[in-house]
Amino acid sequence: MRWFLLLMLCLPSLAHAGGQTVTSVDVSDVAVTIYRDPYRDAGMMRAGWPGGYALITETRTITLPKGESQLRFENVAEGLLPETAIITGLPSGVREKNRDARLISPAGLVDAFLKRRVLIRRTDPATGRVREQSAIIQSGPDGGVLIRTDEGIEALRCSGLPERMIYSEVPDTLSARPTLSILTRSDRALTATIQLTYMAQGFDWSANYVGNMAADGKKMGLFAWLTVANGGQQSFRDARLQVIAGKPNKRPNNPPPPPPASALNLQCWPIDSTSTHPRREWERLPMPRGADLSRFDAVGRNAPGSFETAKQRRKREREERAFGGGGGGSEESIVVTGSRMPRSARARLQALPSPVTVVSADYLMPAPPPAPPPPPPGESVAVAQGAQAQAEALGDLKLYRVPMRVTVAAQSQKQVAMIVQPEARFDRVYRANVVGGRDTPQPMRYLLRSINSGEKGLGVPLPAGGLSLFETVAGRRLLAGRDDVADLAVGEAVELKLGQSPDVQWKLTRVKETQDRQEWRVDITNARSVPVTAQIVIPHDLAEKPPGLERGPEGWMLPVEVPDNGTASVSYTLKR
């Protein structure tokens, strides 16, 4: 009796030691600072799961009971790194942190109810009768789900009837959304405002430039979008958004454990024998009359699908080539993944869902290409007052702060105005490297050159990203070229490599060769109505240095002025 009374006195203490669970869902304020993928230069952001990361600070209000409690932060970023989480504002700090990665899913429910009882509901499609029976999950979710009923052990959804499992509750071990849980203690019940700061993977950002070339070909209206990407399933509403330009030193994080599978992989394998199916009779096809069987081998390799003579085969192949690979005889046929199909099977095929689109009565063709991109912006881009990201210094890095609150939506991208330089001045230059030279004319590469300075209409840091250049022809704005822009500080040279020009061509000719020297000549033709400046890149040792020679990253650069609708030549001598 005394042991029983002692146990009753200890029960409240044991229950109190287990602690209470407090769930925090709502976020009153959030700030998101996105860092670019450290392994990506100026290329496109990775689709699906971006390779950058973000620093997220959330402000939440919680109510803690007296004593020990488990505090669960829901709606955190999917790529949260739990080792980086910092929580301020708690009365006694944090005793333990846990990243709960098991989310509610079909596979997660099966795993949580393993060896537990569920309800199986089956519907007879003929009568509509619904039957329910109790079952115990024996194995799963990987490789199929086995359940035990009163009739024995069977595989889920292999009975031939529509069926589903009904669970009595949602297990405490599963979360509806990404969750960070901690253990804390308070000496009294209170309501506190805390800040949760953590780093998360699955974010990235890039600058996307749009250049509109003026009619004179020397001025450009340069506009840049700040594009941020969130690859997770969690949105951040009314966030204070910032991005960091540059590459801060960051070491790779330890790879997180693989998340549990979310989908069920159910497969049914028939366990039958030939005695359970009726015998199938095969009808022998009649031998075609007048067939020269000496032209066929024992297995009829010369006749795919049926016997035919060599003359008939050649006729069929000519008709197939004339019809682009489709059957062309008197029979009406279509082509599906390279096989011939008679007309009798067409109706059955068209009644089924197919990954291809029927574009004519006789052929199935691939689906049409995606819609073209939207038209480019106008000559000048109007930006609402207070809607352009502002640049600030962050040590040797640059911080771009979006002045208004924005929503960083889940699994999506957002664009905010970043740079507006309406009169950036560039010089058009044509360039060729003698390493790829030949004695027949070939087009020269053309590029735009400038200096990132205020005198050239720039003078602002240019983050890495892609640039699309548009020019107006006959009143229509057309894409003239694309290039990637590296991180450029103020004062650095800017070069945009935009393509090749068929109007400006060059050829390389060897004039003379001795034991210690080689003399070469470059001939350039200009079919444009304006003079052009060309550069010949020579990545070799020169015996003599002509006037105007410059040293560039690819080698010596020899300038050449070519008149409009004219030609020009330049010679150089190499050491052997």
JSON list of C-alpha atoms in Angstrom, two decimals, residues 163-369:
[
{"chain": "A", "resi": 163, "resn": "GLU", "atom": "CA", "xyz": [-8.87, 0.59, -52.12]},
{"chain": "A", "resi": 164, "resn": "ARG", "atom": "CA", "xyz": [-7.26, 2.97, -49.70]},
{"chain": "A", "resi": 165, "resn": "MET", "atom": "CA", "xyz": [-5.98, 2.97, -46.13]},
{"chain": "A", "resi": 166, "resn": "ILE", "atom": "CA", "xyz": [-7.59, 5.05, -43.40]},
{"chain": "A", "resi": 167, "resn": "TYR", "atom": "CA", "xyz": [-5.50, 6.08, -40.40]},
{"chain": "A", "resi": 168, "resn": "SER", "atom": "CA", "xyz": [-6.94, 6.78, -36.99]},
{"chain": "A", "resi": 169, "resn": "GLU", "atom": "CA", "xyz": [-4.71, 9.79, -36.29]},
{"chain": "A", "resi": 170, "resn": "VAL", "atom": "CA", "xyz": [-1.71, 11.78, -37.44]},
{"chain": "A", "resi": 171, "resn": "PRO", "atom": "CA", "xyz": [1.38, 10.48, -35.63]},
{"chain": "A", "resi": 172, "resn": "ASP", "atom": "CA", "xyz": [3.26, 12.90, -33.42]},
{"chain": "A", "resi": 173, "resn": "THR", "atom": "CA", "xyz": [6.48, 11.94, -35.20]},
{"chain": "A", "resi": 174, "resn": "LEU", "atom": "CA", "xyz": [5.29, 13.49, -38.49]},
{"chain": "A", "resi": 175, "resn": "SER", "atom": "CA", "xyz": [5.05, 17.19, -39.26]},
{"chain": "A", "resi": 176, "resn": "ALA", "atom": "CA", "xyz": [2.86, 18.91, -41.81]},
{"chain": "A", "resi": 177, "resn": "ARG", "atom": "CA", "xyz": [5.68, 21.33, -42.69]},
{"chain": "A", "resi": 178, "resn": "PRO", "atom": "CA", "xyz": [9.43, 21.73, -42.00]},
{"chain": "A", "resi": 179, "resn": "THR", "atom": "CA", "xyz": [9.98, 22.14, -38.26]},
{"chain": "A", "resi": 180, "resn": "LEU", "atom": "CA", "xyz": [12.80, 23.06, -35.90]},
{"chain": "A", "resi": 181, "resn": "SER", "atom": "CA", "xyz": [12.23, 21.94, -32.31]},
{"chain": "A", "resi": 182, "resn": "ILE", "atom": "CA", "xyz": [14.15, 22.90, -29.17]},
{"chain": "A", "resi": 183, "resn": "LEU", "atom": "CA", "xyz": [14.03, 22.12, -25.46]},
{"chain": "A", "resi": 184, "resn": "THR", "atom": "CA", "xyz": [13.97, 25.07, -23.07]},
{"chain": "A", "resi": 185, "resn": "ARG", "atom": "CA", "xyz": [13.02, 25.84, -19.47]},
{"chain": "A", "resi": 186, "resn": "SER", "atom": "CA", "xyz": [11.29, 28.81, -17.85]},
{"chain": "A", "resi": 187, "resn": "ASP", "atom": "CA", "xyz": [10.94, 29.53, -14.13]},
{"chain": "A", "resi": 188, "resn": "ARG", "atom": "CA", "xyz": [7.52, 31.07, -14.75]},
{"chain": "A", "resi": 189, "resn": "ALA", "atom": "CA", "xyz": [4.82, 31.21, -17.39]},
{"chain": "A", "resi": 190, "resn": "LEU", "atom": "CA", "xyz": [5.36, 34.11, -19.77]},
{"chain": "A", "resi": 191, "resn": "THR", "atom": "CA", "xyz": [4.83, 35.51, -23.27]},
{"chain": "A", "resi": 192, "resn": "ALA", "atom": "CA", "xyz": [8.04, 36.47, -25.05]},
{"chain": "A", "resi": 193, "resn": "THR", "atom": "CA", "xyz": [9.08, 37.91, -28.41]},
{"chain": "A", "resi": 194, "resn": "ILE", "atom": "CA", "xyz": [12.04, 35.97, -29.74]},
{"chain": "A", "resi": 195, "resn": "GLN", "atom": "CA", "xyz": [14.21, 36.00, -32.85]},
{"chain": "A", "resi": 196, "resn": "LEU", "atom": "CA", "xyz": [15.12, 32.85, -34.76]},
{"chain": "A", "resi": 197, "resn": "THR", "atom": "CA", "xyz": [18.12, 33.23, -37.10]},
{"chain": "A", "resi": 198, "resn": "TYR", "atom": "CA", "xyz": [19.39, 30.43, -39.31]},
{"chain": "A", "resi": 199, "resn": "MET", "atom": "CA", "xyz": [20.99, 29.66, -42.65]},
{"chain": "A", "resi": 200, "resn": "ALA", "atom": "CA", "xyz": [19.17, 27.65, -45.28]},
{"chain": "A", "resi": 201, "resn": "GLN", "atom": "CA", "xyz": [20.12, 26.13, -48.61]},
{"chain": "A", "resi": 202, "resn": "GLY", "atom": "CA", "xyz": [18.04, 26.21, -51.78]},
{"chain": "A", "resi": 203, "resn": "PHE", "atom": "CA", "xyz": [18.25, 29.95, -52.59]},
{"chain": "A", "resi": 204, "resn": "ASP", "atom": "CA", "xyz": [20.10, 31.95, -55.22]},
{"chain": "A", "resi": 205, "resn": "TRP", "atom": "CA", "xyz": [20.09, 35.30, -57.00]},
{"chain": "A", "resi": 206, "resn": "SER", "atom": "CA", "xyz": [21.44, 36.82, -60.19]},
{"chain": "A", "resi": 207, "resn": "ALA", "atom": "CA", "xyz": [21.45, 40.06, -62.15]},
{"chain": "A", "resi": 208, "resn": "ASN", "atom": "CA", "xyz": [19.65, 39.99, -65.51]},
{"chain": "A", "resi": 209, "resn": "TYR", "atom": "CA", "xyz": [20.66, 42.87, -67.79]},
{"chain": "A", "resi": 210, "resn": "VAL", "atom": "CA", "xyz": [18.65, 44.27, -70.71]},
{"chain": "A", "resi": 211, "resn": "GLY", "atom": "CA", "xyz": [20.46, 46.59, -73.11]},
{"chain": "A", "resi": 212, "resn": "ASN", "atom": "CA", "xyz": [18.66, 48.74, -75.71]},
{"chain": "A", "resi": 213, "resn": "MET", "atom": "CA", "xyz": [21.10, 50.04, -78.31]},
{"chain": "A", "resi": 214, "resn": "ALA", "atom": "CA", "xyz": [20.50, 53.54, -79.66]},
{"chain": "A", "resi": 215, "resn": "ALA", "atom": "CA", "xyz": [20.31, 54.26, -83.38]},
{"chain": "A", "resi": 216, "resn": "ASP", "atom": "CA", "xyz": [23.88, 55.59, -83.48]},
{"chain": "A", "resi": 217, "resn": "GLY", "atom": "CA", "xyz": [25.21, 52.24, -82.21]},
{"chain": "A", "resi": 218, "resn": "LYS", "atom": "CA", "xyz": [27.25, 53.91, -79.45]},
{"chain": "A", "resi": 219, "resn": "LYS", "atom": "CA", "xyz": [24.81, 54.52, -76.60]},
{"chain": "A", "resi": 220, "resn": "MET", "atom": "CA", "xyz": [22.87, 51.90, -74.71]},
{"chain": "A", "resi": 221, "resn": "GLY", "atom": "CA", "xyz": [20.05, 52.09, -72.21]},
{"chain": "A", "resi": 222, "resn": "LEU", "atom": "CA", "xyz": [21.17, 49.56, -69.60]},
{"chain": "A", "resi": 223, "resn": "PHE", "atom": "CA", "xyz": [18.66, 48.11, -67.17]},
{"chain": "A", "resi": 224, "resn": "ALA", "atom": "CA", "xyz": [19.18, 45.26, -64.69]},
{"chain": "A", "resi": 225, "resn": "TRP", "atom": "CA", "xyz": [16.70, 43.08, -62.85]},
{"chain": "A", "resi": 226, "resn": "LEU", "atom": "CA", "xyz": [17.56, 41.61, -59.47]},
{"chain": "A", "resi": 227, "resn": "THR", "atom": "CA", "xyz": [16.28, 38.02, -59.78]},
{"chain": "A", "resi": 228, "resn": "VAL", "atom": "CA", "xyz": [15.97, 35.92, -56.61]},
{"chain": "A", "resi": 229, "resn": "ALA", "atom": "CA", "xyz": [15.04, 32.24, -56.53]},
{"chain": "A", "resi": 230, "resn": "ASN", "atom": "CA", "xyz": [13.53, 30.16, -53.73]},
{"chain": "A", "resi": 231, "resn": "GLY", "atom": "CA", "xyz": [13.63, 26.42, -54.38]},
{"chain": "A", "resi": 232, "resn": "GLY", "atom": "CA", "xyz": [11.96, 25.37, -51.13]},
{"chain": "A", "resi": 233, "resn": "GLN", "atom": "CA", "xyz": [8.31, 24.80, -50.33]},
{"chain": "A", "resi": 234, "resn": "GLN", "atom": "CA", "xyz": [8.09, 27.62, -47.79]},
{"chain": "A", "resi": 235, "resn": "SER", "atom": "CA", "xyz": [7.10, 31.20, -48.66]},
{"chain": "A", "resi": 236, "resn": "PHE", "atom": "CA", "xyz": [8.28, 34.30, -46.81]},
{"chain": "A", "resi": 237, "resn": "ARG", "atom": "CA", "xyz": [5.60, 36.96, -46.92]},
{"chain": "A", "resi": 238, "resn": "ASP", "atom": "CA", "xyz": [6.31, 40.68, -46.60]},
{"chain": "A", "resi": 239, "resn": "ALA", "atom": "CA", "xyz": [10.01, 40.01, -46.13]},
{"chain": "A", "resi": 240, "resn": "ARG", "atom": "CA", "xyz": [12.82, 42.54, -45.89]},
{"chain": "A", "resi": 241, "resn": "LEU", "atom": "CA", "xyz": [14.92, 41.32, -48.81]},
{"chain": "A", "resi": 242, "resn": "GLN", "atom": "CA", "xyz": [18.67, 41.80, -49.30]},
{"chain": "A", "resi": 243, "resn": "VAL", "atom": "CA", "xyz": [21.25, 40.14, -51.53]},
{"chain": "A", "resi": 244, "resn": "ILE", "atom": "CA", "xyz": [25.03, 39.96, -51.23]},
{"chain": "A", "resi": 245, "resn": "ALA", "atom": "CA", "xyz": [27.26, 40.43, -54.29]},
{"chain": "A", "resi": 246, "resn": "GLY", "atom": "CA", "xyz": [30.68, 38.82, -54.23]},
{"chain": "A", "resi": 247, "resn": "LYS", "atom": "CA", "xyz": [32.00, 35.51, -52.97]},
{"chain": "A", "resi": 248, "resn": "PRO", "atom": "CA", "xyz": [32.43, 35.29, -49.21]},
{"chain": "A", "resi": 249, "resn": "ASN", "atom": "CA", "xyz": [34.49, 32.31, -48.10]},
{"chain": "A", "resi": 250, "resn": "LYS", "atom": "CA", "xyz": [32.16, 29.40, -47.38]},
{"chain": "A", "resi": 251, "resn": "ARG", "atom": "CA", "xyz": [33.08, 25.79, -46.82]},
{"chain": "A", "resi": 252, "resn": "PRO", "atom": "CA", "xyz": [30.66, 23.06, -47.88]},
{"chain": "A", "resi": 253, "resn": "ASN", "atom": "CA", "xyz": [28.27, 21.91, -45.18]},
{"chain": "A", "resi": 254, "resn": "ASN", "atom": "CA", "xyz": [28.08, 18.30, -44.16]},
{"chain": "A", "resi": 255, "resn": "PRO", "atom": "CA", "xyz": [25.52, 16.61, -46.40]},
{"chain": "A", "resi": 256, "resn": "PRO", "atom": "CA", "xyz": [22.22, 16.21, -44.55]},
{"chain": "A", "resi": 257, "resn": "PRO", "atom": "CA", "xyz": [20.79, 12.71, -44.17]},
{"chain": "A", "resi": 258, "resn": "PRO", "atom": "CA", "xyz": [18.61, 11.76, -47.14]},
{"chain": "A", "resi": 259, "resn": "PRO", "atom": "CA", "xyz": [14.97, 12.62, -46.49]},
{"chain": "A", "resi": 260, "resn": "PRO", "atom": "CA", "xyz": [12.54, 9.73, -46.23]},
{"chain": "A", "resi": 261, "resn": "ALA", "atom": "CA", "xyz": [10.63, 8.82, -49.36]},
{"chain": "A", "resi": 262, "resn": "SER", "atom": "CA", "xyz": [7.35, 10.69, -49.73]},
{"chain": "A", "resi": 263, "resn": "ALA", "atom": "CA", "xyz": [5.62, 8.59, -52.40]},
{"chain": "A", "resi": 264, "resn": "LEU", "atom": "CA", "xyz": [4.60, 4.96, -52.22]},
{"chain": "A", "resi": 265, "resn": "ASN", "atom": "CA", "xyz": [6.06, 2.63, -54.82]},
{"chain": "A", "resi": 266, "resn": "LEU", "atom": "CA", "xyz": [3.36, -0.04, -55.14]},
{"chain": "A", "resi": 267, "resn": "GLN", "atom": "CA", "xyz": [3.91, -2.91, -57.57]},
{"chain": "A", "resi": 268, "resn": "CYS", "atom": "CA", "xyz": [1.87, -6.03, -58.19]},
{"chain": "A", "resi": 269, "resn": "TRP", "atom": "CA", "xyz": [3.48, -9.14, -59.68]},
{"chain": "A", "resi": 270, "resn": "PRO", "atom": "CA", "xyz": [1.08, -11.88, -60.88]},
{"chain": "A", "resi": 271, "resn": "ILE", "atom": "CA", "xyz": [1.72, -15.36, -59.52]},
{"chain": "A", "resi": 272, "resn": "ASP", "atom": "CA", "xyz": [-0.07, -17.39, -62.19]},
{"chain": "A", "resi": 273, "resn": "SER", "atom": "CA", "xyz": [0.62, -20.38, -64.39]},
{"chain": "A", "resi": 274, "resn": "THR", "atom": "CA", "xyz": [-0.32, -21.17, -67.97]},
{"chain": "A", "resi": 275, "resn": "SER", "atom": "CA", "xyz": [-3.13, -23.41, -66.73]},
{"chain": "A", "resi": 276, "resn": "THR", "atom": "CA", "xyz": [-5.03, -20.39, -65.38]},
{"chain": "A", "resi": 277, "resn": "HIS", "atom": "CA", "xyz": [-5.33, -18.84, -68.83]},
{"chain": "A", "resi": 278, "resn": "PRO", "atom": "CA", "xyz": [-7.03, -20.26, -71.95]},
{"chain": "A", "resi": 279, "resn": "ARG", "atom": "CA", "xyz": [-4.83, -21.64, -74.68]},
{"chain": "A", "resi": 280, "resn": "ARG", "atom": "CA", "xyz": [-4.06, -19.11, -77.37]},
{"chain": "A", "resi": 281, "resn": "GLU", "atom": "CA", "xyz": [-4.40, -20.26, -80.97]},
{"chain": "A", "resi": 282, "resn": "TRP", "atom": "CA", "xyz": [-1.91, -18.86, -83.48]},
{"chain": "A", "resi": 283, "resn": "GLU", "atom": "CA", "xyz": [-3.07, -18.50, -87.09]},
{"chain": "A", "resi": 284, "resn": "ARG", "atom": "CA", "xyz": [-0.46, -19.26, -89.74]},
{"chain": "A", "resi": 285, "resn": "LEU", "atom": "CA", "xyz": [-0.25, -16.56, -92.40]},
{"chain": "A", "resi": 286, "resn": "PRO", "atom": "CA", "xyz": [-0.58, -17.72, -96.01]},
{"chain": "A", "resi": 287, "resn": "MET", "atom": "CA", "xyz": [2.53, -17.70, -98.17]},
{"chain": "A", "resi": 288, "resn": "PRO", "atom": "CA", "xyz": [2.45, -14.77, -100.66]},
{"chain": "A", "resi": 289, "resn": "ARG", "atom": "CA", "xyz": [2.17, -15.82, -104.25]},
{"chain": "A", "resi": 290, "resn": "GLY", "atom": "CA", "xyz": [5.08, -15.20, -106.56]},
{"chain": "A", "resi": 291, "resn": "ALA", "atom": "CA", "xyz": [7.51, -14.61, -103.71]},
{"chain": "A", "resi": 292, "resn": "ASP", "atom": "CA", "xyz": [11.14, -15.36, -104.44]},
{"chain": "A", "resi": 293, "resn": "LEU", "atom": "CA", "xyz": [12.09, -17.10, -101.19]},
{"chain": "A", "resi": 294, "resn": "SER", "atom": "CA", "xyz": [15.71, -17.41, -102.26]},
{"chain": "A", "resi": 295, "resn": "ARG", "atom": "CA", "xyz": [16.19, -13.76, -101.30]},
{"chain": "A", "resi": 296, "resn": "PHE", "atom": "CA", "xyz": [15.19, -14.41, -97.66]},
{"chain": "A", "resi": 297, "resn": "ASP", "atom": "CA", "xyz": [17.14, -16.09, -94.92]},
{"chain": "A", "resi": 298, "resn": "ALA", "atom": "CA", "xyz": [15.69, -18.55, -92.42]},
{"chain": "A", "resi": 299, "resn": "VAL", "atom": "CA", "xyz": [14.27, -15.91, -90.11]},
{"chain": "A", "resi": 300, "resn": "GLY", "atom": "CA", "xyz": [13.17, -13.40, -92.73]},
{"chain": "A", "resi": 301, "resn": "ARG", "atom": "CA", "xyz": [15.57, -10.60, -91.79]},
{"chain": "A", "resi": 302, "resn": "ASN", "atom": "CA", "xyz": [14.94, -8.94, -95.13]},
{"chain": "A", "resi": 303, "resn": "ALA", "atom": "CA", "xyz": [11.25, -8.61, -94.36]},
{"chain": "A", "resi": 304, "resn": "PRO", "atom": "CA", "xyz": [10.54, -6.66, -91.15]},
{"chain": "A", "resi": 305, "resn": "GLY", "atom": "CA", "xyz": [7.05, -7.62, -90.04]},
{"chain": "A", "resi": 306, "resn": "SER", "atom": "CA", "xyz": [5.99, -9.69, -93.10]},
{"chain": "A", "resi": 307, "resn": "PHE", "atom": "CA", "xyz": [7.32, -11.51, -96.16]},
{"chain": "A", "resi": 308, "resn": "GLU", "atom": "CA", "xyz": [7.99, -9.38, -99.21]},
{"chain": "A", "resi": 309, "resn": "THR", "atom": "CA", "xyz": [10.19, -9.58, -102.23]},
{"chain": "A", "resi": 310, "resn": "ALA", "atom": "CA", "xyz": [13.27, -7.45, -102.70]},
{"chain": "A", "resi": 311, "resn": "LYS", "atom": "CA", "xyz": [11.44, -5.41, -105.34]},
{"chain": "A", "resi": 312, "resn": "GLN", "atom": "CA", "xyz": [8.53, -4.84, -102.97]},
{"chain": "A", "resi": 313, "resn": "ARG", "atom": "CA", "xyz": [10.90, -3.87, -100.18]},
{"chain": "A", "resi": 314, "resn": "ARG", "atom": "CA", "xyz": [12.70, -1.28, -102.36]},
{"chain": "A", "resi": 315, "resn": "LYS", "atom": "CA", "xyz": [9.35, 0.19, -103.40]},
{"chain": "A", "resi": 316, "resn": "ARG", "atom": "CA", "xyz": [8.22, 0.40, -99.77]},
{"chain": "A", "resi": 317, "resn": "GLU", "atom": "CA", "xyz": [11.49, 2.08, -98.71]},
{"chain": "A", "resi": 318, "resn": "ARG", "atom": "CA", "xyz": [11.20, 4.67, -101.51]},
{"chain": "A", "resi": 319, "resn": "GLU", "atom": "CA", "xyz": [7.64, 5.48, -100.44]},
{"chain": "A", "resi": 320, "resn": "GLU", "atom": "CA", "xyz": [8.68, 5.77, -96.79]},
{"chain": "A", "resi": 321, "resn": "ARG", "atom": "CA", "xyz": [11.47, 8.19, -97.68]},
{"chain": "A", "resi": 322, "resn": "ALA", "atom": "CA", "xyz": [9.08, 10.22, -99.83]},
{"chain": "A", "resi": 323, "resn": "PHE", "atom": "CA", "xyz": [6.66, 10.50, -96.91]},
{"chain": "A", "resi": 324, "resn": "GLY", "atom": "CA", "xyz": [9.36, 11.38, -94.37]},
{"chain": "A", "resi": 325, "resn": "GLY", "atom": "CA", "xyz": [9.59, 7.91, -92.83]},
{"chain": "A", "resi": 326, "resn": "GLY", "atom": "CA", "xyz": [5.88, 7.05, -92.77]},
{"chain": "A", "resi": 327, "resn": "GLY", "atom": "CA", "xyz": [4.19, 4.19, -94.58]},
{"chain": "A", "resi": 328, "resn": "GLY", "atom": "CA", "xyz": [3.20, 5.13, -98.11]},
{"chain": "A", "resi": 329, "resn": "GLY", "atom": "CA", "xyz": [1.45, 2.14, -99.76]},
{"chain": "A", "resi": 330, "resn": "SER", "atom": "CA", "xyz": [-2.18, 1.77, -100.55]},
{"chain": "A", "resi": 331, "resn": "GLU", "atom": "CA", "xyz": [-2.96, 1.05, -96.92]},
{"chain": "A", "resi": 332, "resn": "GLU", "atom": "CA", "xyz": [-3.58, 4.03, -94.64]},
{"chain": "A", "resi": 333, "resn": "SER", "atom": "CA", "xyz": [-0.97, 4.02, -91.87]},
{"chain": "A", "resi": 334, "resn": "ILE", "atom": "CA", "xyz": [0.59, 6.18, -89.17]},
{"chain": "A", "resi": 335, "resn": "VAL", "atom": "CA", "xyz": [4.00, 6.10, -87.47]},
{"chain": "A", "resi": 336, "resn": "VAL", "atom": "CA", "xyz": [4.33, 5.76, -83.69]},
{"chain": "A", "resi": 337, "resn": "THR", "atom": "CA", "xyz": [7.86, 5.53, -82.26]},
{"chain": "A", "resi": 338, "resn": "GLY", "atom": "CA", "xyz": [9.18, 4.12, -85.50]},
{"chain": "A", "resi": 339, "resn": "SER", "atom": "CA", "xyz": [6.60, 1.32, -86.01]},
{"chain": "A", "resi": 340, "resn": "ARG", "atom": "CA", "xyz": [3.92, 1.02, -88.69]},
{"chain": "A", "resi": 341, "resn": "MET", "atom": "CA", "xyz": [0.31, 0.95, -87.51]},
{"chain": "A", "resi": 342, "resn": "PRO", "atom": "CA", "xyz": [-2.72, 0.01, -89.63]},
{"chain": "A", "resi": 343, "resn": "ARG", "atom": "CA", "xyz": [-5.86, 2.12, -89.75]},
{"chain": "A", "resi": 344, "resn": "SER", "atom": "CA", "xyz": [-7.83, -0.33, -87.60]},
{"chain": "A", "resi": 345, "resn": "ALA", "atom": "CA", "xyz": [-5.62, 0.44, -84.60]},
{"chain": "A", "resi": 346, "resn": "ARG", "atom": "CA", "xyz": [-5.73, 4.21, -85.01]},
{"chain": "A", "resi": 347, "resn": "ALA", "atom": "CA", "xyz": [-9.08, 4.72, -83.29]},
{"chain": "A", "resi": 348, "resn": "ARG", "atom": "CA", "xyz": [-7.93, 2.76, -80.25]},
{"chain": "A", "resi": 349, "resn": "LEU", "atom": "CA", "xyz": [-4.69, 4.74, -80.08]},
{"chain": "A", "resi": 350, "resn": "GLN", "atom": "CA", "xyz": [-6.36, 8.14, -80.36]},
{"chain": "A", "resi": 351, "resn": "ALA", "atom": "CA", "xyz": [-8.73, 7.24, -77.54]},
{"chain": "A", "resi": 352, "resn": "LEU", "atom": "CA", "xyz": [-5.78, 6.82, -75.15]},
{"chain": "A", "resi": 353, "resn": "PRO", "atom": "CA", "xyz": [-3.75, 9.62, -73.50]},
{"chain": "A", "resi": 354, "resn": "SER", "atom": "CA", "xyz": [-0.50, 10.09, -75.40]},
{"chain": "A", "resi": 355, "resn": "PRO", "atom": "CA", "xyz": [2.65, 12.18, -74.92]},
{"chain": "A", "resi": 356, "resn": "VAL", "atom": "CA", "xyz": [2.50, 13.23, -78.59]},
{"chain": "A", "resi": 357, "resn": "THR", "atom": "CA", "xyz": [0.04, 15.46, -80.41]},
{"chain": "A", "resi": 358, "resn": "VAL", "atom": "CA", "xyz": [-1.90, 14.40, -83.52]},
{"chain": "A", "resi": 359, "resn": "VAL", "atom": "CA", "xyz": [-1.30, 17.06, -86.15]},
{"chain": "A", "resi": 360, "resn": "SER", "atom": "CA", "xyz": [-2.69, 15.31, -89.23]},
{"chain": "A", "resi": 361, "resn": "ALA", "atom": "CA", "xyz": [-4.84, 12.37, -90.13]},
{"chain": "A", "resi": 362, "resn": "ASP", "atom": "CA", "xyz": [-1.91, 10.13, -90.90]},
{"chain": "A", "resi": 363, "resn": "TYR", "atom": "CA", "xyz": [0.97, 11.14, -88.67]},
{"chain": "A", "resi": 364, "resn": "LEU", "atom": "CA", "xyz": [1.77, 11.69, -85.01]},
{"chain": "A", "resi": 365, "resn": "MET", "atom": "CA", "xyz": [4.31, 14.45, -84.51]},
{"chain": "A", "resi": 366, "resn": "PRO", "atom": "CA", "xyz": [6.10, 15.76, -81.38]},
{"chain": "A", "resi": 367, "resn": "ALA", "atom": "CA", "xyz": [4.42, 18.45, -79.31]},
{"chain": "A", "resi": 368, "resn": "PRO", "atom": "CA", "xyz": [4.98, 22.05, -80.52]},
{"chain": "A", "resi": 369, "resn": "PRO", "atom": "CA", "xyz": [7.82, 24.11, -79.03]}
]
